[in-house]
Amino acid sequence: MRQFLFENKKMMKKKSVWAAVFITLLSLLVLSYFHFSAADRIRNGNIVKQENVLAQYKIWIEDAETELQIAEKNSDAETGDAMAAVIEKYTQSIVNQEKWISDYTQREWKTILEEDIADFELYSSEDGSMAIEGQRVKSFTLRAALEEKRWFLKNGIDPVVQNTSYNLFVPTIYEDFTGRALDYWKQVTARYGDTGLTYFYGMMPNFLMQIFILIGCFLFGNSISGESGKKKKGLQLHFVQPVSKTALFLSKYVSGLTATLIFVGLLVSAIIMSGEFGNGIGSLEYPVLVYEGAEPNPYGSEFNALIPENDQFHFIPLGEYLKDVLMMGSGLLFFTYSLYFLLALGIRNQSITILVTGGILFGGMTILPVSAYNPFTYVDIHRALNGEIATIAFNPAIGFQHGMLALFVVGTAVLLAAFIGFHVKSRNVAA
Amino acid sequence: MLAGTLLLIGTLFIRNVMQQDVVRAEKIEWFSGYMQEVATQNRTDRQMLQETPLEELEQKLDVGVALQNQLNGLILSIENGAWEDELQQEIDVYLTAIDYKEVKGNYSFSNGDMDETIRLNEQLLLLGLPKEDIGRSVQPPLFIKQIVSLVLNPFGLTVLLVLLGTVITREFEDRNMQMVYTFPIPKWKYVFVKFTGLLLTGLIWLSVLFSASYLLPALTVESKELIFDYPLSLANGSFLDAGTYINEACIYSVGVLLFAIGVLTLVGFMARQTIISSVVILAVFAGGWMSIRNGMDLLWNPFTYVNVNEAIINHADYFPTGLIVLFGVAAVLLAIAMWGSRKRGVS
Amino acid sequence: MAVLAINNLSKSFKNHRVLDGITLTIDSPGIWALVGPNGVGKTTFLNILTNLSPADSGSVKLVGKSNKDYKVFKDVSFLQDNTVLFDYLTGYDHLKYVCDVHKLPSKRIQEVVQYVGMERYTKKTVGDYSLGMKQHLLLAMAIINEPKLLLLDEPLNGLDPTSAILMRKILGQLADKGTTIILSSHNLAEVDRVTKQILFLKDGKLLEEHMDSYEKVYYHIAVQDKPSVASLLTAKAFDFMETDKGFKVLLGSQDFQSLLDLLHQSGAYVKDLQKEITGSEKRYEELFEVGMV
């Protein structure tokens, strides 16, 4: 315990670490501010687009009025009636459009969502469809988008900002657009969280938490390597005190692990709190799409295929997702930190250690076969938790429970390896 | 660092070699999907025609049948490896597919994409070159392009700078700088010397990167004649030949390296600690990446060029002005670093 | 119980044998100086004693226990070079840590701080310490637990005269109180002032010698009338040599009084008289064949 307290004291007194934590936090907040500004710009852009449509209606009404006057002059009743109808139609459109703009600006989503739901009910019905550049949007995506809107409506949740203000799609793994359709799809389904929680959720697929964990390891995982250099030999001081090597190892390991955990928690909190730059922290009821996966083909895995018409999904509240992310994030942190700690025993340069650790995580995730008991499968926390990996791999065992187990078991094995490595190193610490 | 780069290039090249058969299989699968789409429509149209003969439907069926046959021929050409036939047949398929769409047939590929492919194929036929899968080619210039996309981007550059950064910060951390600052040279000159040293290291790394990416395929795989004229599609719809692309990539890489080393020198000499300088560099490049992602890929923004491939493909009109931006920003960064270190001590 | 028991200790680096079957037992308090040229393996020897480096063969027992048992450090302290200190911590932080791991009361910190004379700067971070301050801190850390065996690696390095005197006094007092001290040094003049018990490390062997047999006393005499003094020194069979200002006289069988009588007899005007004692240096020269090229 005394050794552990001393390790914590050392950590607390390193000004460079504090400065790095401060810089990370500040950068994160600045980047978040940029993000929310961008989201706001896109939202305003959507309003301007609709205002342009409104202006267009007005021009058309003016044109129709001119033609109506000419028709009245020429006593052309037929044209006059037609123009009157046009004017009436566009006048109504203006009323609708103004209402829409007002609703969108005020974030009064009820009417907008009801209209959107009606559209999507049609698209996802047997007679309906939706295509982009001639390529059809898959039934799965249409159904998911519809359900998401129903969730929004039912729970009074605001949708996030997208580059379009109507027919808001949710991107799914079932889409296989190519060429221009793909570009367009990417553009219209790009989502910009305008609350702290939706921003965090939107950044998760970009490996946000994994980057936080790596930075944490980089800052706090060097308690051994940082004390066994040529000009810094603090480790040797500990070795001539009446402290067992096991206690020394555990003190160093646990103090760094705790600090990393607090650091990652701090950054995640900062991301969520940064929602105050935007539209507040947001709701924990925001819907998170979870894939239920496809049934493995009974005739063999080579016949496995995603079936957009049949495959199922459901939504869970963001609060539940966040809880799972934090738990699996802790598991991944334990695994990553242990790996970093092990590597740091052999690599004195912490920049190289962090790159090797990141390389192993990324390499393991991309090269190793996806499996329920492979910890690298869970490096992509977001896709592991929302069932994306399980669906693509046709392996329903890939999920939270197995993920936690794999990360904990392999993390413990790596920790043991680090412990053995430390003992080996300690035999010749003065080398 | 060099070993890691060579390992990456080697691994990627072996992967590309192994993927060549997969590329062909995927092409066949891709066109088979379209053939199935057209064949299904033809079957339905035939049944409908038997029930109610309609001129419009008949016309659609005629074009549909022709399209199905052409797709079949195209698949055969791919299977046989007859690349000239393949290119011509693909053109024919798309011309017919555009007609097919006009007669209300369904072909899930946009007209714009088909137009672009037709133009590319025509160009390739003129040059006598087969079509390459840009992301999996073993031809030297296209392999270089792949490496450029993979390495010369914000992520790759951050890794490079974090590794190189220790050259400056370690000297402060190990107190070597206390000795260096007693040498009879002004501090600003020492900053310049460090900058030059890092730049030279970076240039050596770049030359290894480009040479290895060129030599590995050139020495092991038979290069096609005129492969450096291979047309690459730009975002503005025009083509850029692979040779010019590589020239621009080389030039931009040097500019980007200059800019990056400028950032590193400034941050390294200001922060003086590995931990802090690494975090700052990460924040700077993450911020730059975010600015580009949010539509700030403007001419004057040096981060526009950090992803060299995207700078060439998406902003053809920025070349060569973009270089002036990179050189200018690098000069400013270096000047600040030199000015800032003039009177600062080491402790 | 021997405080230090080394049995057949060997260590090689590649083809270089640093320690060659060393056997040594020390079972009484006192100060021993470990002497040898740079690179001979003094630090390696101390590192092996404290289990910071492994030996190829042989065994070491400190205060009756194997040096591999971490509990020996309850009674054994090792003053290493100052790179073991943490720049960002204060002297007090270091002392508090050592005090805590030895489960000593906090008042012991105050005692040792006063004893070593570092009250002024205990609250400063070590990064701001001078070389001497760091040595003081290391010494304070090493003696806070009142060890039975104290090992010191170059403790006199970088010390100003005041600190050196203090260090010598402290070591003397500790030895008097019953601590066995082994210090490595290549400053032979300082060694001679601290102890006469020397452990010469040469060709992997440890030669334990007492400097009493090597001690020689010289007098440097500056005189005006050199020829008359020279003839008298020769006549009285003094071992001497001429210097710029006079003579360097070795007191062999004659005593200091005989030399004073001789000078008186000569009637020469004595401008200066200085005493020089040499012991370990002479022996060192013999052992390590120091010569001028």
PDB file of C-alpha atoms in Angstrom, chain A residues 15-17 19-21 23-24 27 31-32 34-35 38 41-42 133-136 178-181 191-192 199 203 206 211 215 218-219 222 231-232 348-352 354-355, chain B residues 30 34 37 101 106-114 116 119 159-160 162-163 166 170 173-176 273-276 278-280 282-283 286-290 293-296:
ATOM      1  CA  LYS A  15       4.130  18.414 -14.209  1.00  0.00           C
ATOM      2  CA  SER A  16       4.648  17.184 -17.761  1.00  0.00           C
ATOM      3  CA  VAL A  17       1.861  14.629 -17.344  1.00  0.00           C
ATOM      4  CA  ALA A  19       0.406  19.576 -18.840  1.00  0.00           C
ATOM      5  CA  ALA A  20      -0.259  16.765 -21.343  1.00  0.00           C
ATOM      6  CA  VAL A  21      -3.614  15.993 -19.704  1.00  0.00           C
ATOM      7  CA  ILE A  23      -3.499  20.006 -23.454  1.00  0.00           C
ATOM      8  CA  THR A  24      -5.461  16.877 -24.393  1.00  0.00           C
ATOM      9  CA  SER A  27      -7.683  20.221 -27.631  1.00  0.00           C
ATOM     10  CA  LEU A  31     -12.233  20.218 -31.553  1.00  0.00           C
ATOM     11  CA  SER A  32     -15.682  19.666 -30.011  1.00  0.00           C
ATOM     12  CA  PHE A  34     -15.473  23.088 -34.094  1.00  0.00           C
ATOM     13  CA  HIS A  35     -17.697  20.060 -34.414  1.00  0.00           C
ATOM     14  CA  ALA A  38     -20.003  22.619 -38.123  1.00  0.00           C
ATOM     15  CA  ARG A  41     -23.618  25.431 -39.957  1.00  0.00           C
ATOM     16  CA  ILE A  42     -25.080  22.357 -41.615  1.00  0.00           C
ATOM     17  CA  GLU A 133     -28.769   6.994 -58.792  1.00  0.00           C
ATOM     18  CA  GLY A 134     -30.677   3.927 -59.889  1.00  0.00           C
ATOM     19  CA  GLN A 135     -29.510   1.834 -56.946  1.00  0.00           C
ATOM     20  CA  ARG A 136     -32.175   0.756 -54.495  1.00  0.00           C
ATOM     21  CA  THR A 178     -21.231   1.986 -55.657  1.00  0.00           C
ATOM     22  CA  GLY A 179     -19.839   4.987 -57.510  1.00  0.00           C
ATOM     23  CA  ARG A 180     -21.805   8.204 -57.346  1.00  0.00           C
ATOM     24  CA  ALA A 181     -24.651   6.573 -55.449  1.00  0.00           C
ATOM     25  CA  ARG A 191     -24.610  12.481 -39.001  1.00  0.00           C
ATOM     26  CA  TYR A 192     -23.448  15.374 -36.858  1.00  0.00           C
ATOM     27  CA  TYR A 199     -21.668  13.593 -30.533  1.00  0.00           C
ATOM     28  CA  MET A 203     -17.647   9.520 -32.768  1.00  0.00           C
ATOM     29  CA  ASN A 206     -14.218   6.532 -35.425  1.00  0.00           C
ATOM     30  CA  ILE A 211      -7.612   6.662 -29.110  1.00  0.00           C
ATOM     31  CA  ILE A 215      -3.203   8.297 -25.085  1.00  0.00           C
ATOM     32  CA  PHE A 218       1.146   6.706 -23.360  1.00  0.00           C
ATOM     33  CA  LEU A 219       0.851   9.109 -20.435  1.00  0.00           C
ATOM     34  CA  ASN A 222       5.661   4.241 -18.292  1.00  0.00           C
ATOM     35  CA  LYS A 231      19.979   8.681 -17.031  1.00  0.00           C
ATOM     36  CA  LYS A 232      16.909   7.889 -14.978  1.00  0.00           C
ATOM     37  CA  ARG A 348      12.415   2.285 -23.514  1.00  0.00           C
ATOM     38  CA  ASN A 349      11.110   4.810 -26.074  1.00  0.00           C
ATOM     39  CA  GLN A 350       7.492   5.390 -25.171  1.00  0.00           C
ATOM     40  CA  SER A 351       6.664   6.755 -28.655  1.00  0.00           C
ATOM     41  CA  ILE A 352       7.691   3.428 -30.151  1.00  0.00           C
ATOM     42  CA  ILE A 354       2.580   3.354 -28.158  1.00  0.00           C
ATOM     43  CA  LEU A 355       2.952   2.859 -31.923  1.00  0.00           C
TER      44      LEU A 355
ATOM     45  CA  TRP B  30     -20.141  -7.887 -59.966  1.00  0.00           C
ATOM     46  CA  TYR B  34     -26.222  -7.091 -63.022  1.00  0.00           C
ATOM     47  CA  GLU B  37     -30.988  -8.235 -62.455  1.00  0.00           C
ATOM     48  CA  LYS B 101     -32.886   2.721 -68.565  1.00  0.00           C
ATOM     49  CA  ASN B 106     -33.774  -1.200 -64.269  1.00  0.00           C
ATOM     50  CA  TYR B 107     -29.976  -1.190 -64.153  1.00  0.00           C
ATOM     51  CA  SER B 108     -28.570  -0.322 -60.731  1.00  0.00           C
ATOM     52  CA  PHE B 109     -25.607   1.724 -61.847  1.00  0.00           C
ATOM     53  CA  SER B 110     -25.826   5.458 -62.334  1.00  0.00           C
ATOM     54  CA  ASN B 111     -25.555   6.987 -65.797  1.00  0.00           C
ATOM     55  CA  GLY B 112     -22.837   9.278 -64.528  1.00  0.00           C
ATOM     56  CA  ASP B 113     -20.727   6.341 -63.370  1.00  0.00           C
ATOM     57  CA  MET B 114     -21.320   4.545 -66.645  1.00  0.00           C
ATOM     58  CA  GLU B 116     -17.127   7.929 -66.659  1.00  0.00           C
ATOM     59  CA  ARG B 119     -14.520   7.417 -71.140  1.00  0.00           C
ATOM     60  CA  VAL B 159       3.180   8.501 -36.578  1.00  0.00           C
ATOM     61  CA  LEU B 160       6.254   9.823 -38.403  1.00  0.00           C
ATOM     62  CA  VAL B 162       5.844  11.207 -32.991  1.00  0.00           C
ATOM     63  CA  LEU B 163       8.815   8.996 -33.862  1.00  0.00           C
ATOM     64  CA  THR B 166      11.970  12.406 -29.729  1.00  0.00           C
ATOM     65  CA  ARG B 170      15.144  13.668 -25.758  1.00  0.00           C
ATOM     66  CA  GLU B 173      15.010  15.446 -21.255  1.00  0.00           C
ATOM     67  CA  ASP B 174      18.489  13.918 -21.098  1.00  0.00           C
ATOM     68  CA  ARG B 175      20.033  17.350 -20.453  1.00  0.00           C
ATOM     69  CA  ASN B 176      22.233  17.044 -23.550  1.00  0.00           C
ATOM     70  CA  GLN B 273       9.078  17.036 -23.411  1.00  0.00           C
ATOM     71  CA  THR B 274       8.206  13.957 -25.434  1.00  0.00           C
ATOM     72  CA  ILE B 275       4.847  13.464 -23.754  1.00  0.00           C
ATOM     73  CA  ILE B 276       3.702  17.031 -24.306  1.00  0.00           C
ATOM     74  CA  SER B 278       3.417  14.078 -28.878  1.00  0.00           C
ATOM     75  CA  VAL B 279       0.049  15.129 -27.489  1.00  0.00           C
ATOM     76  CA  VAL B 280       0.280  18.546 -29.156  1.00  0.00           C
ATOM     77  CA  LEU B 282      -1.685  14.597 -32.234  1.00  0.00           C
ATOM     78  CA  ALA B 283      -4.037  17.461 -31.416  1.00  0.00           C
ATOM     79  CA  ALA B 286      -6.471  15.725 -35.511  1.00  0.00           C
ATOM     80  CA  GLY B 287      -7.653  19.326 -35.692  1.00  0.00           C
ATOM     81  CA  GLY B 288      -6.359  19.616 -39.242  1.00  0.00           C
ATOM     82  CA  TRP B 289      -8.116  16.408 -40.233  1.00  0.00           C
ATOM     83  CA  MET B 290     -11.329  17.645 -38.659  1.00  0.00           C
ATOM     84  CA  ARG B 293     -13.677  16.860 -42.888  1.00  0.00           C
ATOM     85  CA  ASN B 294     -15.839  19.880 -42.145  1.00  0.00           C
ATOM     86  CA  GLY B 295     -15.286  21.466 -45.527  1.00  0.00           C
ATOM     87  CA  MET B 296     -12.229  23.602 -44.795  1.00  0.00           C
TER      88      MET B 296
END
